[in-house]
Coordinates of C-alpha atoms in Angstrom, one line a residue:
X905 CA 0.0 0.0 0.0
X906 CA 1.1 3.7 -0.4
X907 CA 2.4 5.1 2.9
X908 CA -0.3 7.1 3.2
X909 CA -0.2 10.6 4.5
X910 CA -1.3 11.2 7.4
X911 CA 0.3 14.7 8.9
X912 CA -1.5 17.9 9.2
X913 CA 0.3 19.8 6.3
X914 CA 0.8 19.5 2.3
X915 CA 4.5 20.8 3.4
X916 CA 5.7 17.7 4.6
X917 CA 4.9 15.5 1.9
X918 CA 7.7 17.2 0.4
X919 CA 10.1 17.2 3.1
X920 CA 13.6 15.3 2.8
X921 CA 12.5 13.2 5.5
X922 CA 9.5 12.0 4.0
X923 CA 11.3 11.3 0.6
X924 CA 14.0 9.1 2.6
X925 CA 11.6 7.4 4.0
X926 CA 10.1 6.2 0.6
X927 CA 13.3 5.6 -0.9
X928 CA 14.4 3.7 2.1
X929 CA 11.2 1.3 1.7
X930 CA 12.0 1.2 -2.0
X931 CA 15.2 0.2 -1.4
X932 CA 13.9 -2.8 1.3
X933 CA 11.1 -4.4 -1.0
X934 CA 13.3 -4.4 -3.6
X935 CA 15.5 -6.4 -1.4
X936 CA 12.9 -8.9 -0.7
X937 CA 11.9 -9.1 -4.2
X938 CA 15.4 -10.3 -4.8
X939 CA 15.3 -12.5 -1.7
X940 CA 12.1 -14.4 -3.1
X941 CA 14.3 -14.7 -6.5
X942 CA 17.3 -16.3 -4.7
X943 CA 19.4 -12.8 -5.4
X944 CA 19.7 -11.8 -1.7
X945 CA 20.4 -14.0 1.0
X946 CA 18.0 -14.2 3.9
X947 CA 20.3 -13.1 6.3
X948 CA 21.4 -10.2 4.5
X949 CA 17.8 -8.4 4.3
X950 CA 17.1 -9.4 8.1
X951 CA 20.3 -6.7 8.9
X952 CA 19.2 -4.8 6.4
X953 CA 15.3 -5.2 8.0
X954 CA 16.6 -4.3 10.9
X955 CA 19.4 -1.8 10.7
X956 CA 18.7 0.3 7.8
X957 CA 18.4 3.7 8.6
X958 CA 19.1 7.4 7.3
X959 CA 20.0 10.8 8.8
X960 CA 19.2 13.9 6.4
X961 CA 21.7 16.0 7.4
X962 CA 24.4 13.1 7.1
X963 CA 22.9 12.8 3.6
X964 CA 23.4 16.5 3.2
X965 CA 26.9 16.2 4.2
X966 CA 28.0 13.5 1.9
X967 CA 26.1 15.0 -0.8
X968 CA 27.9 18.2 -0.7
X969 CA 31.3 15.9 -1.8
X970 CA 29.5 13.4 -3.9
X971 CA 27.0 16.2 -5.9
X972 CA 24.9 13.2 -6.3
X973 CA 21.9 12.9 -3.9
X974 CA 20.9 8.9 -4.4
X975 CA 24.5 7.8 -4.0
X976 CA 25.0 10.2 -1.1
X977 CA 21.6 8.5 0.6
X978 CA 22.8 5.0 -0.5
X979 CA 26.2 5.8 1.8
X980 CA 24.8 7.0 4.4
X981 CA 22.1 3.5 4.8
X982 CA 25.5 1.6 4.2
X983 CA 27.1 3.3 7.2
X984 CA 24.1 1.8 9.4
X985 CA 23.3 -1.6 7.7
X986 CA 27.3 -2.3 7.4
X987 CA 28.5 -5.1 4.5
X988 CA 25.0 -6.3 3.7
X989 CA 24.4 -3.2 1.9
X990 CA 26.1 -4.3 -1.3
X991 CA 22.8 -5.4 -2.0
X992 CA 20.9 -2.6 -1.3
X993 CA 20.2 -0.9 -5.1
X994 CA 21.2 -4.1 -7.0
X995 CA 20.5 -3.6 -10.3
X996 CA 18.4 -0.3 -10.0
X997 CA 19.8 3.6 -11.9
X998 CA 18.7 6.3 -9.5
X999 CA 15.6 7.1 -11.7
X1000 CA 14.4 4.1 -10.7
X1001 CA 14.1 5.4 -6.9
X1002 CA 13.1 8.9 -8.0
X1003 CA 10.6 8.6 -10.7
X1004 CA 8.9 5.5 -8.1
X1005 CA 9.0 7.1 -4.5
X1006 CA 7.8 10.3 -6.6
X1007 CA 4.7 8.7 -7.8
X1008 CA 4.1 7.7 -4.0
X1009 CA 4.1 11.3 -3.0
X1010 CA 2.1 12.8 -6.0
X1011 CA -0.3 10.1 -4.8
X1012 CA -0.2 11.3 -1.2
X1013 CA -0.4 15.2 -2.5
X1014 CA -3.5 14.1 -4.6
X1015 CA -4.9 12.3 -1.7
X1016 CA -5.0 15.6 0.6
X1017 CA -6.3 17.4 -2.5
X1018 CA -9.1 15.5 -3.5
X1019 CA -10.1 15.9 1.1
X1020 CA -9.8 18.9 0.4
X1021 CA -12.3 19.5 -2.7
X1022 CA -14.6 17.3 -0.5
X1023 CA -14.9 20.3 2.0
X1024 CA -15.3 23.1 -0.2
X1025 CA -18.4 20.6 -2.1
X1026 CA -19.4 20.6 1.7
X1027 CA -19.8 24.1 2.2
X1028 CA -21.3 25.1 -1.2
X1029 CA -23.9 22.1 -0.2
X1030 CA -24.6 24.0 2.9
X1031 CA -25.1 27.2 1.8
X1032 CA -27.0 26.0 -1.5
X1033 CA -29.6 24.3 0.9
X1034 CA -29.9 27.4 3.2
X1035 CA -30.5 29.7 0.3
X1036 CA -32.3 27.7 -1.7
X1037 CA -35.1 29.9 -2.3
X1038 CA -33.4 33.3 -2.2
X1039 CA -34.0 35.2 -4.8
X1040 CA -31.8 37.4 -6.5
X1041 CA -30.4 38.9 -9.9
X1042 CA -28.6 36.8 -12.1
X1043 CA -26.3 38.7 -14.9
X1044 CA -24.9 38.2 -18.0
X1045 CA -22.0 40.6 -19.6
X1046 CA -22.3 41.9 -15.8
X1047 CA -25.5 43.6 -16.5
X1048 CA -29.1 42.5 -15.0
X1049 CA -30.8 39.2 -16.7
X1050 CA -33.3 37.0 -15.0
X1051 CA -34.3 36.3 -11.5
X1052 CA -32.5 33.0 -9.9
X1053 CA -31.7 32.2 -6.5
X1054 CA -28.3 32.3 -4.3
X1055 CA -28.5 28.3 -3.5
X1056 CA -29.2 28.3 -7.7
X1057 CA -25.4 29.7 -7.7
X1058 CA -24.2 27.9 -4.8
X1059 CA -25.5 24.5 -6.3
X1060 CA -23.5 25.0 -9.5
X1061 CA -20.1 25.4 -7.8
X1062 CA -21.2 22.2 -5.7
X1063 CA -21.0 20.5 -9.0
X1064 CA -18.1 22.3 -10.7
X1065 CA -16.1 20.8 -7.7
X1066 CA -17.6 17.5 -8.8
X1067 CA -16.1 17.7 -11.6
X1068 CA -12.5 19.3 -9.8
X1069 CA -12.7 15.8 -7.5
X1070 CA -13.6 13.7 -10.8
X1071 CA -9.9 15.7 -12.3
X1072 CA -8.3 14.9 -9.2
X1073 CA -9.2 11.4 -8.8
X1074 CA -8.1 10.9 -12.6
X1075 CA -4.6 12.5 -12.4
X1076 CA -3.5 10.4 -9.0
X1077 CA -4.5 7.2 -11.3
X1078 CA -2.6 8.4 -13.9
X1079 CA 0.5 9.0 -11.9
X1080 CA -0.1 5.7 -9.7
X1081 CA 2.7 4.2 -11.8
X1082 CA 6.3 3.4 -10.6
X1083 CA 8.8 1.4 -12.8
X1084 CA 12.3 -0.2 -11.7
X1085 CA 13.8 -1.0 -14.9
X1086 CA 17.4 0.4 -14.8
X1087 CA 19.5 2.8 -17.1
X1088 CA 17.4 2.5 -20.2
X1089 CA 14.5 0.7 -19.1
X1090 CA 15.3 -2.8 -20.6
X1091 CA 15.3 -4.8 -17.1
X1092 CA 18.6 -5.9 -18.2
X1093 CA 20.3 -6.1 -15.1
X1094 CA 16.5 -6.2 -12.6
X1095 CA 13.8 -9.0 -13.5
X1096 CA 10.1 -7.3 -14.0
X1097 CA 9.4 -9.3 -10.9
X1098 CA 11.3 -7.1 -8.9
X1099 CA 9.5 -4.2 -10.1
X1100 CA 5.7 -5.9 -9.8
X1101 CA 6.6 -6.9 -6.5
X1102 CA 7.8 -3.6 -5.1
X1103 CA 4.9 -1.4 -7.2
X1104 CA 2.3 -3.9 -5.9
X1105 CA 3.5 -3.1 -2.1
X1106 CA 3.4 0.4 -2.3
X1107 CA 0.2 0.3 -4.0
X1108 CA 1.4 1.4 -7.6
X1109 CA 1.0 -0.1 -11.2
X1110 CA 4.1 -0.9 -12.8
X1111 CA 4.7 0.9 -16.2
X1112 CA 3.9 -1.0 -19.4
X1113 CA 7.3 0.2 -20.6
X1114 CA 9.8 3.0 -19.6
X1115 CA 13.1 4.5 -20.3
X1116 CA 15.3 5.4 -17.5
X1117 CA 12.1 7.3 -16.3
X1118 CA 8.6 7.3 -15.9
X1119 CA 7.3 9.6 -19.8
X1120 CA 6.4 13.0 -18.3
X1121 CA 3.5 13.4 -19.8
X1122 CA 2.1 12.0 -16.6
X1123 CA 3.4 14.5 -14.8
X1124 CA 2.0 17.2 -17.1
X1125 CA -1.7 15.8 -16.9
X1126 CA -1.3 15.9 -12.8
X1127 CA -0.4 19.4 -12.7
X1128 CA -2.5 20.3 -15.4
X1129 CA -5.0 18.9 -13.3
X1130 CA -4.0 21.2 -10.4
X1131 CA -4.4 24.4 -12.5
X1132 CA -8.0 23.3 -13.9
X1133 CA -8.7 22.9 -10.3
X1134 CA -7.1 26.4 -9.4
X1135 CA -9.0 28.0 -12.2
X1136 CA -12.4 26.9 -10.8
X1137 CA -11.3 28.4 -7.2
X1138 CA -10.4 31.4 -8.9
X1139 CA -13.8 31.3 -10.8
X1140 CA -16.0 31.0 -7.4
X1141 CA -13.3 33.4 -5.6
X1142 CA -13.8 36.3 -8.6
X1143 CA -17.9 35.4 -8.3
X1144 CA -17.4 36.4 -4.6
X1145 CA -15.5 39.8 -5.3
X1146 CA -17.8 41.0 -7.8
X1147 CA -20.6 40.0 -5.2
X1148 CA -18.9 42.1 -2.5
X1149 CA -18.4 45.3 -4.7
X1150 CA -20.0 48.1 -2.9
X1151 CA -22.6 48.7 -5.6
X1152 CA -23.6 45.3 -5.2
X1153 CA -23.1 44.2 -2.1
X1154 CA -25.1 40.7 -1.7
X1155 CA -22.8 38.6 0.0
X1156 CA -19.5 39.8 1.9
X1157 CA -16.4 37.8 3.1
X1158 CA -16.5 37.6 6.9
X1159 CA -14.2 40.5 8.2
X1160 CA -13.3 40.0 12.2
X1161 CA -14.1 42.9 14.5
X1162 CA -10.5 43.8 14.8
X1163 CA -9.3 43.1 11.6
X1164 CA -8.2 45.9 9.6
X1165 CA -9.0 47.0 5.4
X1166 CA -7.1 50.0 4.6
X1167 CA -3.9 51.4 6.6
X1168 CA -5.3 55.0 5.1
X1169 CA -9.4 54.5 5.1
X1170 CA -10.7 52.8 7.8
X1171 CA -13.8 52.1 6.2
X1172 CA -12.6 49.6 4.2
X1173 CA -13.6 45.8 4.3
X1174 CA -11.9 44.5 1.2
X1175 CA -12.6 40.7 -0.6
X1176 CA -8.6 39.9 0.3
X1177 CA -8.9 36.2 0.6
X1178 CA -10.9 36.1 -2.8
X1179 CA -8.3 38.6 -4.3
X1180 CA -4.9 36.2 -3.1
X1181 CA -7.0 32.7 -4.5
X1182 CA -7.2 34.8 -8.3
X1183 CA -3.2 35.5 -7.8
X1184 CA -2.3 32.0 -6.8
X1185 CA -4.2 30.2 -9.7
X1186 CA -2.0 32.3 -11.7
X1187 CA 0.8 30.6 -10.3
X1188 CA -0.7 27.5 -10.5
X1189 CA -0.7 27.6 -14.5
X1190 CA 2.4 29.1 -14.8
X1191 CA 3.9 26.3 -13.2
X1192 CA 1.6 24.3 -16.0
X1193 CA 3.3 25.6 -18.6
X1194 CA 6.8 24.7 -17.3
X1195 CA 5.6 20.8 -16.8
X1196 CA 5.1 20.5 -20.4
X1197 CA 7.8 21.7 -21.4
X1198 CA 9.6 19.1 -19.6
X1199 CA 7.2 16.9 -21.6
X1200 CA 10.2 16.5 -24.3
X1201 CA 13.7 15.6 -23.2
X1202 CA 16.8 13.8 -24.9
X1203 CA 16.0 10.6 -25.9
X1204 CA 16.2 8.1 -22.8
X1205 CA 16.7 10.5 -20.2
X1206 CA 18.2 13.8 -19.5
X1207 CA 17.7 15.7 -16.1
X1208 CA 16.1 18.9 -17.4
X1209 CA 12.9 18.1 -15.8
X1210 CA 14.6 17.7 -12.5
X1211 CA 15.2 20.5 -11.3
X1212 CA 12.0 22.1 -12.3
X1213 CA 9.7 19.5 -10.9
X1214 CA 12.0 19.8 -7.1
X1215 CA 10.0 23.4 -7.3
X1216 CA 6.9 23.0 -9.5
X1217 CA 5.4 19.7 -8.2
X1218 CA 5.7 21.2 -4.1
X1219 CA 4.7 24.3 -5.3
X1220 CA 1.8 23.6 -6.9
X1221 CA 0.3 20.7 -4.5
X1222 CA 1.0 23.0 -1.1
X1223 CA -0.8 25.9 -3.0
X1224 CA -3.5 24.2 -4.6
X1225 CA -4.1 22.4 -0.8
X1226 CA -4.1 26.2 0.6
X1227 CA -6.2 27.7 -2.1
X1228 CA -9.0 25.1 -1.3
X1229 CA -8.6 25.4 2.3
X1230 CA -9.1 29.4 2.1
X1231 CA -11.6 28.6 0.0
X1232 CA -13.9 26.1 1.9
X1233 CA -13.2 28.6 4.6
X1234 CA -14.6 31.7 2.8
X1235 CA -17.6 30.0 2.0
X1236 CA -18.7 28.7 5.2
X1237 CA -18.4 32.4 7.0
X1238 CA -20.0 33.7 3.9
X1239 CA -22.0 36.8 4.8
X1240 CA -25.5 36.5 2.4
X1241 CA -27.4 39.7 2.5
X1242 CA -30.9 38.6 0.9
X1243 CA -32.5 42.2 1.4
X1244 CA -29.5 43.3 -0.7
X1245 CA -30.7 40.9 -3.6
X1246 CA -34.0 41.7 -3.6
X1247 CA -33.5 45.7 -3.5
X1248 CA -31.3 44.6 -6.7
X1249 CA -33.6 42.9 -7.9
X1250 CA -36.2 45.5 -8.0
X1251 CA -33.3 48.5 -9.5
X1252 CA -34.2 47.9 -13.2
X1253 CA -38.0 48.2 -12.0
X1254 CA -39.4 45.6 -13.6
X1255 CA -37.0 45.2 -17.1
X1256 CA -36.3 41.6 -15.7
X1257 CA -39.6 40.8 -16.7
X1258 CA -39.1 41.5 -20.6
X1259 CA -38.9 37.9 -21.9
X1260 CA -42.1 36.9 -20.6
X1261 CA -43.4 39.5 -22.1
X1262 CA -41.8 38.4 -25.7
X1263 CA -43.0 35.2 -25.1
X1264 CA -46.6 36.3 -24.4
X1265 CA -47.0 38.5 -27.0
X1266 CA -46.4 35.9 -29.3
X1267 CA -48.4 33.6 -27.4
X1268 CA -51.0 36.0 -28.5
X1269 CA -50.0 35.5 -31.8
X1270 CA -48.3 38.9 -32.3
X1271 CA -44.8 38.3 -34.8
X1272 CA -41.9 37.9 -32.9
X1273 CA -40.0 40.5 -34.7
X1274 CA -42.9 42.8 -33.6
X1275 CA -43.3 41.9 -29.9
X1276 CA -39.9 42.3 -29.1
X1277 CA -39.8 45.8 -31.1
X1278 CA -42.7 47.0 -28.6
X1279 CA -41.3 45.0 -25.6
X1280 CA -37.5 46.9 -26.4
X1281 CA -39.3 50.6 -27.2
X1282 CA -40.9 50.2 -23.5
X1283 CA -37.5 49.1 -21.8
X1284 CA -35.7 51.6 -23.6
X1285 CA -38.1 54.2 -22.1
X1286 CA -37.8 52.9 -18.8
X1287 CA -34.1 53.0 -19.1
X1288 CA -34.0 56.4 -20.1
X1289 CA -36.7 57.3 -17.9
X1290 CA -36.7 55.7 -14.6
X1291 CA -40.6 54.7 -15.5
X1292 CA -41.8 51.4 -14.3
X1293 CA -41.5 49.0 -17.2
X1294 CA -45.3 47.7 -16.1
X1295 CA -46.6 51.1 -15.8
X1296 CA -45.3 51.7 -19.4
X1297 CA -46.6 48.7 -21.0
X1298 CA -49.8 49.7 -19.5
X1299 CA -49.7 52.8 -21.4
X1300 CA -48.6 51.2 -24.9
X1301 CA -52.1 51.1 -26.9
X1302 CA -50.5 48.2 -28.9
X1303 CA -49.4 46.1 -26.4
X1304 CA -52.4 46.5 -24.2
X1305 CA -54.7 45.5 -27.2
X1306 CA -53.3 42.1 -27.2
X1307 CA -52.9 41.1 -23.1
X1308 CA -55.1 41.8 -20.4
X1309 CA -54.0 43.0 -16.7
X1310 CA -54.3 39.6 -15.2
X1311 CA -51.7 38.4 -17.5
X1312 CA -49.3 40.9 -17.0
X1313 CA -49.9 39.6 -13.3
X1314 CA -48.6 36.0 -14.5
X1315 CA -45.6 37.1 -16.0
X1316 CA -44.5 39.8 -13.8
X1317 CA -44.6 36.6 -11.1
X1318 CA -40.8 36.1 -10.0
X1319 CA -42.0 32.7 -8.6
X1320 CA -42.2 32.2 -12.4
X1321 CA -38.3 31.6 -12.1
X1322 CA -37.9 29.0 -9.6
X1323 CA -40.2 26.4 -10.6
X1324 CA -37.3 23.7 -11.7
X1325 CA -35.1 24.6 -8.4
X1326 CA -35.9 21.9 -6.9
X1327 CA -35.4 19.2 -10.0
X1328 CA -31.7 21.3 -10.5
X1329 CA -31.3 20.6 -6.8
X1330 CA -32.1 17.0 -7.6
X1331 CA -30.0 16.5 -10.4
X1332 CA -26.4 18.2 -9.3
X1333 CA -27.3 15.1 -6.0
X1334 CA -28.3 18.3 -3.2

């Protein structure tokens, strides 16, 4: 099985210790691999059982004189396991360690990820169900549309997230792969059994076939992944700002009563955790970008990609884990101001309304092209105006031969709006 994570932080999958650790099991199955194929004697991986160990900082040390971090980690295990550690590595290119005991911790990252997702799905669930039925203006181009309601809003990033834990869920089983086939990925010196034996241990799928490394590509899908992921945070963390702008107002991020907006206007209560979720999923596909270009290298191997994963793959899993924390956070303490909605609601004074009147006029059997030339000659006045759109269709000797009052009643009906809530409800599983 994968070690599996079980600390409170992202950061310390990524730690030297951590790493170690998996190399150090790596290291051990593949010595009873061997042992089961008559390449290791039994005594030999009992000391190595039982005195293998590592110290990072000895690791350090020798590294600094070898420039060679698997060879300096291999010396300092030798230092505690003593002649039995010729056998430790048998067979295996350092790639073989890396590229498996990687896998394990993309896996781990992936697996604090997709808990993560789970709690933001949690809190959009909560306040979709709470705000079901509260009404408010929906926009398109950022200007006034149709009535829907807040849980209407809520309920679609529940199932945008779906689709985020669906992503995640995909790119950890398409990085669950580890592969000990030495320098060029022809076995030559390390039967497949070796490598079965130690990816079926640590819950892994060997690789159909590799070089000296595991194909990037892999690697490329997980983080882009990550930045799909990102880009729906920043989505619902943008939806939030525009929400909070003072003209608008209908939901606010929760500000504490001695936390501070502005060091020059103390008025201020600024959307700062929506703000630093849009700058991070920034980051998050920059960092895209740089794991496909290590997507090509030099034909078996070359170390390119190396140094760019040691900052991308930490990077991008610690702020991907903090962006969904913040975010799962900012949602629960969510400030909802339903008065707000409805007072917006009721700005355009009526103009909301116009496509049910379209649609009766023609109901009435008045050409479309028509209808929606009175309809838009009565908006237009009301948006010059101020007029009531009603009061103005009222007026209109045309439209007021077709429809009677009592219809106008019908469509001017917001409940007109939320009649399939609860089927949508239904169908995203709220």
């Amino acid at each position: 099985m994968i070690p599996r994570y079980t600390g409170p932080e992202m950061g310390a999958i990524w730690t030297d210790e951590n790493k170690f650790r998996i190399w150090l099991r790596i290291e051990i199955l593949a010595c009873e691999a061997m042992q089961r194929l008559g390449l290791v004697p039994a005594a030999d991986l009992a000391r190595i059982r039982r005195r293998a160990r590592f110290d990072a900082r000895r690791i350090a040390e020798i590294e600094r004189r070898v420039q060679h971090d698997v060879i300096a980690f291999l010396s300092n295990v030798a230092e505690s396991v003593g002649p039995s550690a010729r056998y430790l590595h048998r067979g295996l290119t350092s790639s073989d360690v890396l590229d498996t005991a990687l896998a394990v911790q993309m896996v781990q990252a992936a697996d604090l990820l997709i808990r993560d997702v789970r709690a933001v799905r949690r809190a959009a669930a909560a306040k979709a169900r709470r705000h079901q039925f509260t009404p408010m203006i929906g926009r398109s181009h950022g200007v006034h549309a149709e009535p829907i309601t807040f849980g209407l809003k809520m309920a679609l990033m529940y199932d945008e997230f779906g689709r985020a834990l669906e992503r995640l869920r995909a790119a950890r089983e398409t990085i669950r792969v580890g592969q000990l086939s030495g320098a060029v990925g022809t076995h030559a010196h390390l039967d497949p059994r070796v490598e079965r034996y130690v990816c079926r241990q640590l819950g892994l799928r060997p690789a159909a076939i590799s070089t000296q490394i595991l194909q990037r590509d892999r690697h490329a899908e997980y983080v882009a992944a990550l930045a799909l992921v990102g880009a729906s945070v920043e989505r619902w963390a943008q939806e939030f700002r525009h929400l909070q702008r003072t003209e608008v107002l209908e939901v606010e991020e929760f500000f504490g009563s001695e936390q501070k907006g502005s060091s020059a206007m103390p008025h201020k209560k600024n959307p700062i955790t929506g703000e630093k979720l849009c700058g991070l999923a920034r980051v998050l596909r920059g960092n895209l970008v740089a794991a496909l270009e290590n997507v090509a290298l030099w034909h078996e191997r070359d170390i390119s990609h190396s140094s760019v994963e040691r900052i991308i793959l930490p990077d991008s899993t610690i702020a991907l884990d903090h962006m969904l924390t913040q975010l799962a956070r900012l949602v629960r303490r969510l400030r909802v101001y339903p008065r707000r909605m409805r007072a917006n609601l009721e700005l355009t004074r009526g103009l909301i309304h116009s496509q049910q009147v379209l649609l009766l006029l023609t109901d009435k059997g008045v050409d479309r092209d028509q209808a929606y030339r009175w309809v838009q000659r009565n908006a237009m006045r009301s948006w010059k105006t101020g007029a009531p759109f009603r009061a103005l269709l009222e007026a209109d000797p045309e439209v007021m031969a077709r429809v009677r009052p009592a219809e106008l009643d019908r469509v001017f009906d917001i409940r007109l709006h939320f009649r399939d809530v609860k089927r949508t409800f239904r169908a995203v599983g709220l």
